[in-house]
Amino acid sequence: MNVDPADIEFGLNSFGEVATDDDGRILSDAETVRLIIEEAELAESVGVDSFSVGEHYRAGMVDSANHVILAAIAGRTSRIRLGTSVTVLSTQDPVRLYAESATLDAASDGRAQLIVGRASSVESFPLFGYDLADYETLFEEKLDLLTRLMRDQPVTWEGTVRSALDQQIVVPGIEPGSIPTWVGVGGSPQSVIRAARYGLPLMLAIIGGHPGRFAPYADLYRRSLHEFGHPELPVGEHSLGLIAPTDEEAREAHWPLWHRVMTTIGTERGFPAPTPEHYLADTQGGALFVGAPETVAARIADAIRTLGLGRFDLKYDLMHAPRALRERTIRLHGTHVIPRVRELLAEGRR
């Protein structure tokens, strides 16, 4: 998909991870919620296109009610698009999710968008009384219902995971299809094909390895869109990063935070903690966009060319990262990285 550099969406993602202040004090949950709202305002002021908030139910992550945070941001911004990254659709009610999204869209004057996914962190399943054995069925049926609600009301629907609907209208109303709804995929071909079958944009969550290894998924998605009779739709990438004046400064700031987080996750999931060598490789050519503005911009431009992306989202927060580091990443991304990526892509089209 040949996308004009001016049309590519550049976003920032927060997973609601608790920050620290300049003295190293861990902020309270409430302070972090307020910080995220301030960071979204900053993102708009420096030219970022979109700001998205995830959905998690773990200690140290305050994004469980992401639409509430996004609504607060809507009241303090005027241009930036506001979305989720990602909504755990499997344990949400599609009717409620539609109503929240449509209300956010009204409050923000048409700036709402969604990324929905099956969840890699599954704390919400026992929390809301769902069985992991129903993982696939829950997502498939709920995506079907949500898509119908977004596209054509009134809706008549019947499934196995919630009560049926009979000519149901859910308010507030929207123009059919006016809220962009992406499907987040971590690496399953079946999920890629599902997104294409429903005619929804694809967001690739690339958090390890070179982005180029996801090229077969992007190709599969585009072939599947054609086979299902849908027009071309954008592919996006979600990856993690930190931006500082120099590569060395960025890595020195990011590495201890990354090592602590990945050691904790590795203990939970049974994989080894990252080594400095593995980390360096991931920041030089892998999925970690950590470095100086020119370095990060060149790597984002390369990912866009390789995968034919129409959207790139950078997750900027990391557990206990100092708020000053978060702020600097947001500023440099908006003022230096995004304009430079557009320049690099435009040069490549000449």
Coordinates of C-alpha atoms in Angstrom, one line a residue:
M1 CA 0.0 0.0 0.0
N2 CA 1.6 3.2 -1.2
V3 CA 0.8 5.8 1.4
D4 CA 1.5 9.5 1.1
P5 CA 3.9 10.5 4.0
A6 CA 1.5 13.3 4.8
D7 CA -1.3 10.9 5.4
I8 CA 0.5 8.5 7.8
E9 CA -0.8 8.7 11.4
F10 CA 1.9 9.0 14.1
G11 CA 0.6 8.2 17.6
L12 CA 1.7 7.7 21.2
N13 CA 0.4 4.9 23.4
S14 CA 0.2 4.7 27.1
F15 CA -0.4 1.6 29.1
G16 CA -1.0 3.6 32.2
E17 CA 2.3 2.6 33.8
V18 CA 3.0 4.4 37.1
A19 CA 5.8 7.0 36.8
T20 CA 8.3 8.5 39.3
D21 CA 9.0 12.1 40.0
D22 CA 12.3 14.0 39.8
D23 CA 13.3 12.7 43.3
G24 CA 12.6 9.0 42.4
R25 CA 9.3 8.9 44.4
I26 CA 6.8 6.5 42.8
L27 CA 3.7 8.5 41.9
S28 CA 0.3 7.4 43.2
D29 CA -2.2 5.9 40.9
A30 CA -4.2 9.1 40.9
E31 CA -1.2 11.2 40.2
T32 CA -0.3 8.9 37.2
V33 CA -3.9 9.3 35.8
R34 CA -3.5 13.0 35.9
L35 CA -0.1 12.8 34.4
I36 CA -1.4 10.8 31.4
I37 CA -3.9 13.5 30.8
E38 CA -1.2 16.2 30.9
E39 CA 1.0 14.1 28.6
A40 CA -1.8 13.8 26.0
E41 CA -2.2 17.6 26.1
L42 CA 1.6 17.9 25.5
A43 CA 1.4 15.4 22.6
E44 CA -1.2 17.5 20.9
S45 CA 0.8 20.7 21.4
V46 CA 3.9 19.2 19.7
G47 CA 2.1 17.8 16.7
V48 CA 1.4 14.1 17.5
D49 CA -1.6 12.8 15.5
S50 CA -3.1 10.5 18.0
F51 CA -3.0 9.4 21.7
S52 CA -4.2 6.0 22.8
V53 CA -4.6 4.4 26.3
G54 CA -4.5 0.7 26.9
E55 CA -6.6 -1.6 29.2
H56 CA -4.9 -3.6 32.0
Y57 CA -5.8 -4.9 35.4
R58 CA -2.3 -5.2 37.0
A59 CA -0.8 -3.3 39.9
G60 CA 1.2 -0.4 38.6
M61 CA -1.0 0.1 35.6
V62 CA -3.9 2.6 35.9
D63 CA -5.6 2.3 32.5
S64 CA -8.4 0.0 33.4
A65 CA -11.1 2.7 32.7
N66 CA -9.4 4.0 29.5
H67 CA -12.5 5.7 28.1
V68 CA -12.8 7.8 31.3
I69 CA -9.2 9.0 30.8
L70 CA -9.8 9.6 27.1
A71 CA -12.9 11.7 27.9
A72 CA -10.9 13.8 30.3
I73 CA -8.3 14.3 27.6
A74 CA -11.0 15.2 25.1
G75 CA -12.1 18.1 27.3
R76 CA -8.6 19.6 27.3
T77 CA -7.6 19.1 23.6
S78 CA -9.1 20.0 20.3
R79 CA -7.3 18.2 17.5
I80 CA -5.5 15.0 18.5
R81 CA -7.3 11.7 17.9
L82 CA -8.2 9.6 20.9
G83 CA -8.2 5.9 21.1
T84 CA -7.6 2.7 22.9
S85 CA -4.4 0.5 22.7
V86 CA -5.8 -2.1 23.2
T87 CA -9.3 -2.8 24.4
V88 CA -9.7 -6.3 25.6
L89 CA -12.8 -7.1 23.7
S90 CA -13.1 -10.6 24.9
T91 CA -14.0 -9.5 28.4
Q92 CA -15.9 -6.3 27.4
D93 CA -19.6 -6.1 26.5
P94 CA -19.8 -4.9 22.9
V95 CA -22.9 -2.9 23.6
R96 CA -21.3 -1.0 26.4
L97 CA -18.1 -0.6 24.4
Y98 CA -20.0 0.9 21.5
A99 CA -21.9 3.3 23.8
E100 CA -18.6 4.4 25.5
S101 CA -16.9 4.9 22.1
A102 CA -19.8 6.8 20.6
T103 CA -20.0 9.0 23.6
L104 CA -16.3 9.7 23.4
D105 CA -16.7 10.5 19.7
A106 CA -19.5 13.0 20.5
A107 CA -17.6 14.6 23.3
S108 CA -14.4 14.9 21.2
D109 CA -16.2 16.1 18.1
G110 CA -15.4 13.0 16.0
R111 CA -11.9 12.1 17.3
A112 CA -12.5 8.6 18.8
Q113 CA -11.0 5.4 17.5
L114 CA -10.5 1.9 18.8
I115 CA -8.0 -1.0 18.8
V116 CA -9.6 -4.2 19.9
G117 CA -7.7 -7.4 20.7
R118 CA -7.9 -10.8 22.5
A119 CA -5.4 -9.9 25.2
S120 CA -1.9 -11.1 26.0
S121 CA -2.4 -10.2 29.7
V122 CA -5.4 -12.2 30.8
E123 CA -6.1 -10.8 34.3
S124 CA -9.5 -9.5 33.1
F125 CA -10.8 -13.0 32.4
P126 CA -11.1 -14.1 36.1
L127 CA -11.8 -10.6 37.2
F128 CA -15.0 -10.4 35.1
G129 CA -15.9 -14.1 35.4
Y130 CA -14.8 -15.4 32.0
D131 CA -13.3 -18.7 31.2
L132 CA -10.0 -18.8 29.3
A133 CA -11.2 -21.9 27.6
D134 CA -13.6 -19.6 25.7
Y135 CA -10.8 -17.3 24.5
E136 CA -11.5 -17.7 20.8
T137 CA -15.3 -17.8 20.9
L138 CA -15.5 -14.7 23.1
F139 CA -13.5 -12.6 20.7
E140 CA -15.0 -13.9 17.5
E141 CA -18.6 -13.4 18.7
K142 CA -18.0 -10.0 20.3
L143 CA -16.1 -8.7 17.3
D144 CA -19.0 -9.7 15.1
L145 CA -21.5 -7.8 17.4
L146 CA -19.3 -4.7 17.8
T147 CA -18.8 -4.5 14.0
R148 CA -22.5 -4.7 13.4
L149 CA -23.2 -2.0 16.0
M150 CA -20.6 0.3 14.5
R151 CA -21.9 -0.2 10.9
D152 CA -25.6 -0.7 10.7
Q153 CA -28.3 -0.2 13.4
P154 CA -30.8 -1.4 14.4
V155 CA -29.0 -4.7 15.1
T156 CA -30.5 -8.2 15.3
W157 CA -27.9 -10.6 16.6
E158 CA -27.7 -13.9 18.4
G159 CA -24.7 -15.8 19.9
T160 CA -23.5 -17.8 22.8
V161 CA -21.6 -15.3 24.9
R162 CA -24.3 -12.8 25.8
S163 CA -28.1 -12.2 25.3
A164 CA -29.5 -11.8 21.9
L165 CA -30.5 -8.5 20.3
D166 CA -33.7 -7.9 18.3
Q167 CA -33.8 -4.7 16.2
Q168 CA -31.8 -3.0 18.9
I169 CA -30.7 0.7 18.6
V170 CA -27.9 1.8 20.9
V171 CA -27.4 5.5 21.6
P172 CA -25.7 7.9 21.0
G173 CA -25.9 7.3 17.3
I174 CA -23.0 7.7 15.0
E175 CA -22.5 7.8 11.2
P176 CA -22.0 4.1 10.2
G177 CA -18.4 3.2 10.2
S178 CA -17.3 6.7 11.5
I179 CA -15.2 5.4 14.4
P180 CA -12.1 3.7 13.1
T181 CA -11.9 0.3 14.7
W182 CA -8.6 -1.6 14.3
V183 CA -7.8 -5.2 15.2
G184 CA -4.7 -5.7 17.3
V185 CA -2.6 -8.8 16.4
G186 CA 0.5 -10.2 18.1
G187 CA 1.5 -12.8 15.6
S188 CA -1.4 -15.2 14.8
P189 CA -2.2 -15.7 11.1
Q190 CA -5.7 -16.6 12.0
S191 CA -6.1 -13.2 13.7
V192 CA -4.7 -11.5 10.6
I193 CA -7.3 -13.2 8.4
R194 CA -10.1 -12.4 10.9
A195 CA -9.3 -8.7 10.6
A196 CA -9.4 -8.9 6.9
R197 CA -12.7 -10.9 6.9
Y198 CA -14.4 -8.2 8.9
G199 CA -12.9 -5.5 6.8
L200 CA -11.1 -3.8 9.7
P201 CA -7.6 -2.1 9.7
L202 CA -4.8 -4.2 11.2
M203 CA -2.5 -3.1 14.0
L204 CA 0.6 -5.3 14.5
A205 CA 1.9 -5.4 18.0
I206 CA 5.7 -5.7 17.4
I207 CA 7.5 -5.9 20.7
G208 CA 10.4 -8.3 19.8
G209 CA 12.6 -9.0 16.8
H210 CA 13.0 -7.1 13.5
P211 CA 9.8 -5.5 12.2
G212 CA 10.6 -7.1 8.9
R213 CA 9.7 -10.5 10.2
F214 CA 6.0 -9.3 10.2
A215 CA 6.0 -8.6 6.5
P216 CA 4.4 -12.0 5.7
Y217 CA 1.5 -11.0 8.1
A218 CA 1.1 -7.7 6.3
D219 CA 1.1 -9.5 2.9
L220 CA -1.4 -12.1 4.2
Y221 CA -3.7 -9.4 5.4
R222 CA -3.7 -7.6 2.0
R223 CA -4.2 -10.8 0.1
S224 CA -7.1 -11.7 2.4
L225 CA -8.7 -8.3 2.1
H226 CA -8.8 -8.8 -1.7
E227 CA -10.1 -12.4 -1.4
F228 CA -12.9 -11.2 0.9
G229 CA -13.8 -8.4 -1.5
H230 CA -12.7 -5.5 0.7
P231 CA -10.8 -2.4 -0.4
E232 CA -7.3 -1.7 0.7
L233 CA -7.1 -0.8 4.4
P234 CA -4.2 0.5 6.5
V235 CA -1.7 -1.6 8.5
G236 CA -0.3 -0.1 11.7
E237 CA 2.6 -0.9 14.0
H238 CA 2.7 -0.6 17.8
S239 CA 6.2 -0.7 19.3
L240 CA 8.0 0.5 22.4
G241 CA 10.6 3.2 22.7
L242 CA 12.3 6.1 24.4
I243 CA 13.9 9.2 22.7
A244 CA 16.8 11.2 24.1
P245 CA 19.4 13.6 22.6
T246 CA 21.9 10.8 22.0
D247 CA 21.7 7.1 21.4
E248 CA 23.9 6.4 24.4
E249 CA 21.8 8.6 26.7
A250 CA 18.5 6.9 25.5
R251 CA 19.9 3.4 26.1
E252 CA 21.3 4.3 29.5
A253 CA 18.0 5.6 30.6
H254 CA 15.9 2.9 29.1
W255 CA 17.9 -0.3 29.8
P256 CA 17.5 -0.5 33.6
L257 CA 13.7 0.1 33.3
W258 CA 13.4 -2.4 30.5
H259 CA 15.5 -5.0 32.3
R260 CA 13.4 -4.8 35.5
V261 CA 10.1 -5.0 33.6
M262 CA 11.1 -7.9 31.4
T263 CA 12.7 -9.8 34.3
T264 CA 9.3 -9.6 36.1
I265 CA 7.4 -10.7 33.0
G266 CA 9.9 -13.4 32.3
T267 CA 9.5 -14.9 35.8
E268 CA 5.7 -14.9 35.3
R269 CA 5.8 -16.5 31.8
G270 CA 8.9 -18.6 31.9
F271 CA 11.4 -16.9 29.7
P272 CA 14.9 -15.6 30.5
A273 CA 15.6 -11.9 31.4
P274 CA 17.1 -9.9 28.5
T275 CA 20.9 -9.7 28.3
P276 CA 22.7 -6.4 27.5
E277 CA 23.7 -7.9 24.1
H278 CA 20.1 -8.9 23.3
Y279 CA 18.9 -5.5 24.3
L280 CA 21.5 -3.7 22.2
A281 CA 20.5 -5.8 19.2
D282 CA 16.8 -4.9 19.7
T283 CA 17.6 -1.2 19.9
Q284 CA 19.7 -1.3 16.8
G285 CA 17.5 -3.3 14.5
G286 CA 14.8 -4.9 16.5
A287 CA 11.5 -3.8 18.0
L288 CA 12.8 -1.2 20.5
F289 CA 12.8 2.3 19.1
V290 CA 15.3 3.7 21.6
G291 CA 17.8 6.3 20.6
A292 CA 18.4 9.9 19.4
P293 CA 15.7 11.5 17.2
E294 CA 17.6 10.8 13.9
T295 CA 18.2 7.2 14.9
V296 CA 14.5 6.6 15.8
A297 CA 13.2 8.4 12.8
A298 CA 15.4 6.4 10.4
R299 CA 14.2 3.1 12.0
I300 CA 10.5 4.1 11.9
A301 CA 10.9 5.2 8.2
D302 CA 12.4 1.8 7.5
A303 CA 9.6 -0.1 9.2
I304 CA 7.0 2.0 7.3
R305 CA 8.7 1.1 4.0
T306 CA 9.1 -2.5 4.9
L307 CA 5.6 -3.2 6.0
G308 CA 3.7 -0.5 4.0
L309 CA 2.4 1.1 7.1
G310 CA -0.3 3.7 7.3
R311 CA 0.2 4.2 11.1
F312 CA 2.9 4.0 13.6
D313 CA 2.3 4.1 17.4
L314 CA 5.1 4.5 19.9
K315 CA 4.5 3.3 23.4
Y316 CA 6.4 5.8 25.5
D317 CA 5.7 4.9 29.1
L318 CA 7.4 2.1 31.1
M319 CA 7.0 1.1 34.7
H320 CA 8.5 3.7 37.1
A321 CA 10.1 5.7 34.3
P322 CA 10.8 9.3 35.5
R323 CA 8.1 11.7 34.3
A324 CA 10.9 13.9 32.9
L325 CA 12.0 11.0 30.6
R326 CA 8.4 10.5 29.5
E327 CA 8.0 14.2 28.8
R328 CA 11.2 14.4 26.8
T329 CA 10.2 11.4 24.6
I330 CA 6.9 13.0 23.8
R331 CA 8.5 16.4 23.0
L332 CA 11.2 14.9 20.8
H333 CA 8.8 12.5 19.0
G334 CA 6.5 15.4 18.1
T335 CA 9.0 18.1 17.3
H336 CA 11.9 16.1 15.7
V337 CA 11.1 12.4 15.0
I338 CA 7.7 12.7 13.2
P339 CA 8.8 15.6 10.9
R340 CA 12.0 13.8 10.1
V341 CA 10.2 10.5 9.3
R342 CA 8.0 12.4 6.8
E343 CA 11.0 14.0 5.2
L344 CA 12.8 10.6 4.9
L345 CA 9.7 9.0 3.3
A346 CA 9.2 11.9 0.9
E347 CA 12.8 11.7 -0.2
G348 CA 12.3 8.0 -1.0
R349 CA 9.3 8.9 -3.3
R350 CA 11.3 11.3 -5.5

